[in-house]
């Protein structure tokens, strides 16, 4: 899990610490099981987390403390990914590159999705640091997580969880560094040094997880983490959208509804002619 207190929001470090501790403690109590079971545990933990944030928040300011969240759990039937905000999860496969990445909850991504901006324009859009979801206290409608279940997981796959500051200047080189023939800690250290040399302007926090074994009921992994701090300023980049298809039953429902509408229209036309 990675939580990133929002730049420009008071006590962002308090919010991120509270969310990381509460969510981490409660989800860690969930025994190994299915992605559905873990999602249920995550949602219950998130409700408790919002309550804890409400207790911590003593400010009357309109600009509340807040944090992003990105979460990954290895389960018996796949990998559960959840996120709120612009911290990201990447699934990287050697020889193939990025096979999955989360889509930021951000203003620029929404504008790209509706065709108001191209991806090139989004990279220099003046309000590209505005996120549309965050975990904050005393919200009438608390932000919900976007979930994704990954079932195509293979030995050697890498999962990279990071705050937006890590990829501010490194996104183009991310796959090359992550898939180098080096131990995990060496790859993570190289990312850290590259981020420092390129003067990224935000907090740099990340986890790197390598899948070392996949069986019918479980996965084994090796995990490395790192966290450094730079000047606090968010500046997320555009990522590809993970488009979800409608469930089959929903397609059939709309098809039947269309047929019914056509049948009624034909009935009233015949009745009118009669």
Short mmCIF file of C-alpha atoms in Angstrom, two decimals:
data_model
loop_
_atom_site.label_atom_id
_atom_site.label_comp_id
_atom_site.label_asym_id
_atom_site.label_seq_id
_atom_site.Cartn_x
_atom_site.Cartn_y
_atom_site.Cartn_z
CA UNK A 1 0.00 0.00 0.00
CA UNK A 2 1.14 3.55 -0.77
CA UNK A 3 -0.50 6.69 0.64
CA UNK A 4 0.54 10.18 -0.44
CA UNK A 5 -0.60 13.23 1.53
CA UNK A 6 -1.84 15.82 -0.92
CA UNK A 7 0.39 18.81 -1.62
CA UNK A 8 -1.19 22.07 -0.57
CA UNK A 9 -3.54 20.37 1.92
CA UNK A 10 -2.90 20.96 5.61
CA UNK A 11 -1.73 17.99 7.61
CA UNK A 12 -1.46 15.77 4.54
CA UNK A 13 1.22 13.80 6.35
CA UNK A 14 -1.20 13.16 9.22
CA UNK A 15 -3.88 11.90 6.84
CA UNK A 16 -1.52 9.60 4.95
CA UNK A 17 -0.12 8.16 8.20
CA UNK A 18 -3.62 7.55 9.58
CA UNK A 19 -4.86 5.89 6.39
CA UNK A 20 -1.75 3.74 5.97
CA UNK A 21 -1.86 2.53 9.58
CA UNK A 22 -5.61 1.87 9.74
CA UNK A 23 -5.97 0.28 6.31
CA UNK A 24 -2.79 -1.73 6.71
CA UNK A 25 -3.73 -3.06 10.15
CA UNK A 26 -7.30 -4.01 9.23
CA UNK A 27 -6.61 -5.59 5.84
CA UNK A 28 -3.66 -7.54 7.28
CA UNK A 29 -6.13 -9.29 9.60
CA UNK A 30 -7.88 -10.81 6.59
CA UNK A 31 -6.68 -14.40 6.07
CA UNK A 32 -5.54 -15.54 2.64
CA UNK A 33 -8.61 -15.93 0.46
CA UNK A 34 -10.28 -14.79 -2.73
CA UNK A 35 -10.18 -11.34 -4.30
CA UNK A 36 -13.87 -10.94 -3.48
CA UNK A 37 -13.22 -11.61 0.19
CA UNK A 38 -10.33 -9.17 0.23
CA UNK A 39 -12.41 -6.50 -1.51
CA UNK A 40 -15.07 -6.85 1.19
CA UNK A 41 -12.39 -6.54 3.86
CA UNK A 42 -10.94 -3.49 2.10
CA UNK A 43 -14.29 -1.72 1.94
CA UNK A 44 -14.99 -2.34 5.63
CA UNK A 45 -11.50 -1.11 6.51
CA UNK A 46 -12.05 2.02 4.41
CA UNK A 47 -15.23 2.82 6.35
CA UNK A 48 -13.30 2.55 9.61
CA UNK A 49 -10.53 4.70 8.14
CA UNK A 50 -12.94 7.51 7.31
CA UNK A 51 -14.21 7.40 10.91
CA UNK A 52 -10.65 7.67 12.22
CA UNK A 53 -9.95 10.64 9.95
CA UNK A 54 -13.12 12.36 11.16
CA UNK A 55 -11.88 12.04 14.76
CA UNK A 56 -8.48 13.49 13.83
CA UNK A 57 -9.83 16.45 11.91
CA UNK A 58 -10.21 19.43 14.26
CA UNK A 59 -9.88 22.16 11.66
CA UNK A 60 -12.68 24.41 10.44
CA UNK A 61 -10.80 25.11 7.22
CA UNK A 62 -12.52 24.34 3.93
CA UNK A 63 -9.26 22.80 2.69
CA UNK A 64 -9.23 19.54 4.58
CA UNK A 65 -6.28 17.22 5.05
CA UNK A 66 -6.29 14.31 2.65
CA UNK A 67 -4.36 11.53 1.00
CA UNK A 68 -4.33 9.27 -2.00
CA UNK A 69 -4.20 5.50 -1.65
CA UNK A 70 -3.09 2.62 -3.82
CA UNK A 71 -3.41 -0.98 -2.65
CA UNK A 72 -2.49 -4.44 -3.90
CA UNK A 73 -3.20 -7.87 -2.42
CA UNK A 74 -2.11 -11.31 -3.66
CA UNK A 75 -5.10 -13.65 -3.33
CA UNK A 76 -5.90 -17.27 -4.16
CA UNK A 77 -7.66 -16.42 -7.43
CA UNK A 78 -5.66 -13.42 -8.61
CA UNK A 79 -4.41 -10.01 -7.59
CA UNK A 80 -6.73 -7.33 -6.22
CA UNK A 81 -5.82 -3.73 -7.04
CA UNK A 82 -7.59 -0.72 -5.52
CA UNK A 83 -6.82 2.97 -5.76
CA UNK A 84 -8.12 6.43 -4.89
CA UNK A 85 -6.40 9.46 -6.40
CA UNK A 86 -3.23 9.56 -8.50
CA UNK A 87 -0.90 7.11 -6.78
CA UNK A 88 -0.45 4.20 -9.17
CA UNK A 89 -0.04 0.46 -9.62
CA UNK A 90 1.85 -0.95 -12.60
CA UNK A 91 2.07 -4.59 -13.67
CA UNK A 92 5.25 -5.01 -15.68
CA UNK A 93 6.18 -8.17 -17.56
CA UNK A 94 9.76 -8.72 -18.76
CA UNK A 95 10.00 -8.70 -22.57
CA UNK A 96 6.50 -7.15 -22.82
CA UNK A 97 6.57 -4.03 -20.68
CA UNK A 98 3.53 -2.60 -18.90
CA UNK A 99 0.56 -4.98 -19.18
CA UNK A 100 -1.64 -3.08 -16.71
CA UNK A 101 -1.68 0.27 -14.98
CA UNK A 102 -4.26 2.14 -12.97
CA UNK A 103 -5.95 5.25 -14.32
CA UNK A 104 -5.48 8.39 -12.24
CA UNK A 105 -8.55 9.99 -10.71
CA UNK A 106 -7.60 13.41 -12.07
CA UNK A 107 -9.13 16.34 -13.90
CA UNK A 108 -6.89 15.95 -16.95
CA UNK A 109 -7.77 12.28 -17.35
CA UNK A 110 -11.46 13.17 -17.26
CA UNK A 111 -10.90 15.87 -19.90
CA UNK A 112 -8.99 13.43 -22.09
CA UNK A 113 -11.75 10.84 -21.69
CA UNK A 114 -14.42 13.24 -23.02
CA UNK A 115 -12.21 14.52 -25.82
CA UNK A 116 -11.55 18.02 -24.47
CA UNK A 117 -7.79 17.40 -24.33
CA UNK A 118 -5.38 15.19 -26.21
CA UNK A 119 -2.83 13.21 -24.23
CA UNK A 120 -0.09 15.56 -25.46
CA UNK A 121 -2.04 18.63 -24.33
CA UNK A 122 -2.70 16.99 -20.97
CA UNK A 123 1.03 16.78 -20.24
CA UNK A 124 1.32 20.57 -20.08
CA UNK A 125 -2.21 21.43 -18.93
CA UNK A 126 -1.93 24.04 -16.13
CA UNK A 127 -4.36 22.20 -13.81
CA UNK A 128 -2.92 18.72 -14.30
CA UNK A 129 -2.20 18.42 -10.56
CA UNK A 130 -5.89 18.47 -9.61
CA UNK A 131 -7.21 15.09 -8.49
CA UNK A 132 -10.89 14.20 -8.43
CA UNK A 133 -10.83 11.61 -5.64
CA UNK A 134 -9.03 11.57 -2.30
CA UNK A 135 -9.54 10.21 1.19
CA UNK A 136 -10.62 13.19 3.32
CA UNK A 137 -12.55 13.62 6.57
CA UNK A 138 -16.12 14.87 6.97
CA UNK A 139 -17.16 14.31 3.37
CA UNK A 140 -20.85 14.05 2.54
CA UNK A 141 -19.99 11.47 -0.12
CA UNK A 142 -16.67 9.80 0.81
CA UNK A 143 -14.58 8.81 -2.18
CA UNK A 144 -14.78 5.15 -3.20
CA UNK A 145 -11.97 3.05 -4.55
CA UNK A 146 -11.72 1.76 -8.10
CA UNK A 147 -11.08 -2.00 -8.07
CA UNK A 148 -9.45 -4.29 -10.60
CA UNK A 149 -8.92 -8.05 -10.38
CA UNK A 150 -5.89 -9.31 -12.32
CA UNK A 151 -5.95 -13.00 -13.20
CA UNK A 152 -3.20 -13.07 -15.83
CA UNK A 153 -0.28 -13.18 -13.40
CA UNK A 154 2.92 -15.01 -14.30
CA UNK A 155 6.20 -15.90 -12.69
CA UNK A 156 8.57 -12.96 -13.10
CA UNK A 157 5.83 -10.32 -13.24
CA UNK A 158 6.56 -7.13 -11.32
CA UNK A 159 4.06 -4.99 -9.45
CA UNK A 160 5.16 -1.43 -8.82
CA UNK A 161 3.15 0.76 -6.41
CA UNK A 162 4.21 4.40 -6.27
CA UNK A 163 3.27 7.97 -5.50
CA UNK A 164 2.96 10.30 -8.47
CA UNK A 165 6.28 11.95 -7.68
CA UNK A 166 8.22 8.81 -8.58
CA UNK A 167 7.08 8.87 -12.19
CA UNK A 168 6.99 12.62 -12.69
CA UNK A 169 10.22 12.40 -14.67
CA UNK A 170 10.73 8.64 -14.87
CA UNK A 171 7.69 7.19 -16.63
CA UNK A 172 9.45 6.79 -19.99
CA UNK A 173 12.33 4.85 -18.38
CA UNK A 174 10.29 2.92 -15.82
CA UNK A 175 10.11 -0.43 -17.64
CA UNK A 176 13.78 -0.43 -18.55
CA UNK A 177 14.88 0.13 -14.95
CA UNK A 178 12.37 -2.27 -13.40
CA UNK A 179 13.29 -5.16 -15.70
CA UNK A 180 17.07 -4.87 -15.50
CA UNK A 181 18.93 -8.04 -14.48
CA UNK A 182 19.57 -6.78 -10.95
CA UNK A 183 18.28 -7.72 -7.49
CA UNK A 184 15.05 -5.96 -6.53
CA UNK A 185 16.72 -3.67 -4.02
CA UNK A 186 19.27 -2.57 -6.65
CA UNK A 187 16.52 -1.73 -9.14
CA UNK A 188 14.61 0.25 -6.55
CA UNK A 189 17.77 2.09 -5.51
CA UNK A 190 18.42 2.98 -9.15
CA UNK A 191 14.92 4.41 -9.47
CA UNK A 192 15.52 6.44 -6.33
CA UNK A 193 18.81 7.85 -7.61
CA UNK A 194 17.33 8.67 -11.02
CA UNK A 195 14.45 10.52 -9.33
CA UNK A 196 16.88 12.54 -7.24
CA UNK A 197 19.09 13.38 -10.20
CA UNK A 198 16.17 14.51 -12.33
CA UNK A 199 14.88 16.79 -9.59
CA UNK A 200 11.38 15.42 -9.17
CA UNK A 201 9.38 17.87 -7.09
CA UNK A 202 7.25 15.56 -4.98
CA UNK A 203 7.50 12.84 -2.35
CA UNK A 204 8.96 9.60 -3.69
CA UNK A 205 7.45 6.45 -2.17
CA UNK A 206 7.27 3.03 -3.80
CA UNK A 207 6.97 -0.72 -3.38
CA UNK A 208 8.37 -3.20 -5.89
CA UNK A 209 6.98 -6.74 -5.79
CA UNK A 210 8.25 -9.63 -7.91
CA UNK A 211 6.16 -12.76 -8.40
CA UNK A 212 8.51 -15.69 -7.81
CA UNK A 213 6.00 -18.55 -8.02
CA UNK A 214 2.41 -19.07 -9.19
CA UNK A 215 0.32 -22.13 -8.37
CA UNK A 216 -3.36 -22.99 -8.53
CA UNK A 217 -4.12 -21.55 -5.11
CA UNK A 218 -1.38 -19.08 -4.20
CA UNK A 219 1.44 -16.82 -5.29
CA UNK A 220 4.80 -16.15 -3.72
CA UNK A 221 6.54 -12.81 -4.00
CA UNK A 222 9.55 -10.77 -3.00
CA UNK A 223 8.92 -7.20 -1.87
CA UNK A 224 11.14 -4.13 -1.67
CA UNK A 225 10.09 -0.66 -0.55
CA UNK A 226 11.60 2.79 -0.49
CA UNK A 227 10.56 6.28 0.52
CA UNK A 228 12.30 9.64 0.11
CA UNK A 229 11.01 13.18 0.33
CA UNK A 230 11.43 16.12 -2.03
CA UNK A 231 9.68 19.48 -2.25
CA UNK A 232 5.93 18.82 -2.02
CA UNK A 233 4.11 19.47 -5.31
CA UNK A 234 1.92 17.08 -7.25
CA UNK A 235 2.15 16.82 -11.02
CA UNK A 236 0.58 13.59 -12.31
CA UNK A 237 0.94 12.40 -15.88
CA UNK A 238 -1.67 10.78 -18.07
CA UNK A 239 -1.93 7.01 -18.04
CA UNK A 240 -3.87 4.70 -20.31
CA UNK A 241 -7.42 3.89 -19.30
CA UNK A 242 -8.25 0.39 -18.18
CA UNK A 243 -11.65 0.14 -19.87
CA UNK A 244 -14.22 -2.17 -18.31
CA UNK A 245 -16.73 -3.97 -20.47
CA UNK A 246 -20.35 -4.26 -19.43
CA UNK A 247 -21.42 -7.54 -17.81
CA UNK A 248 -23.19 -9.98 -20.15
CA UNK A 249 -26.47 -9.79 -18.25
CA UNK A 250 -26.51 -6.02 -18.69
CA UNK A 251 -26.06 -6.36 -22.45
CA UNK A 252 -28.95 -8.83 -22.63
CA UNK A 253 -31.11 -6.50 -20.51
CA UNK A 254 -30.61 -3.58 -22.90
CA UNK A 255 -31.19 -5.85 -25.91
CA UNK A 256 -34.50 -7.12 -24.51
CA UNK A 257 -35.51 -3.58 -23.57
CA UNK A 258 -34.85 -2.46 -27.16
CA UNK A 259 -36.88 -5.34 -28.60
CA UNK A 260 -39.77 -4.56 -26.24
CA UNK A 261 -39.73 -0.88 -27.23
CA UNK A 262 -39.79 -1.78 -30.93
CA UNK A 263 -42.66 -4.24 -30.39
CA UNK A 264 -44.72 -1.62 -28.54
CA UNK A 265 -44.04 0.95 -31.24
CA UNK A 266 -45.19 -1.50 -33.92
CA UNK A 267 -48.33 -2.31 -31.91
CA UNK A 268 -49.36 1.31 -31.59
CA UNK A 269 -48.66 1.94 -35.29
CA UNK A 270 -50.91 -0.99 -36.29
CA UNK A 271 -53.58 0.14 -33.85
CA UNK A 272 -53.45 3.68 -35.25
CA UNK A 273 -53.88 2.42 -38.81
CA UNK A 274 -56.82 0.24 -37.74
#
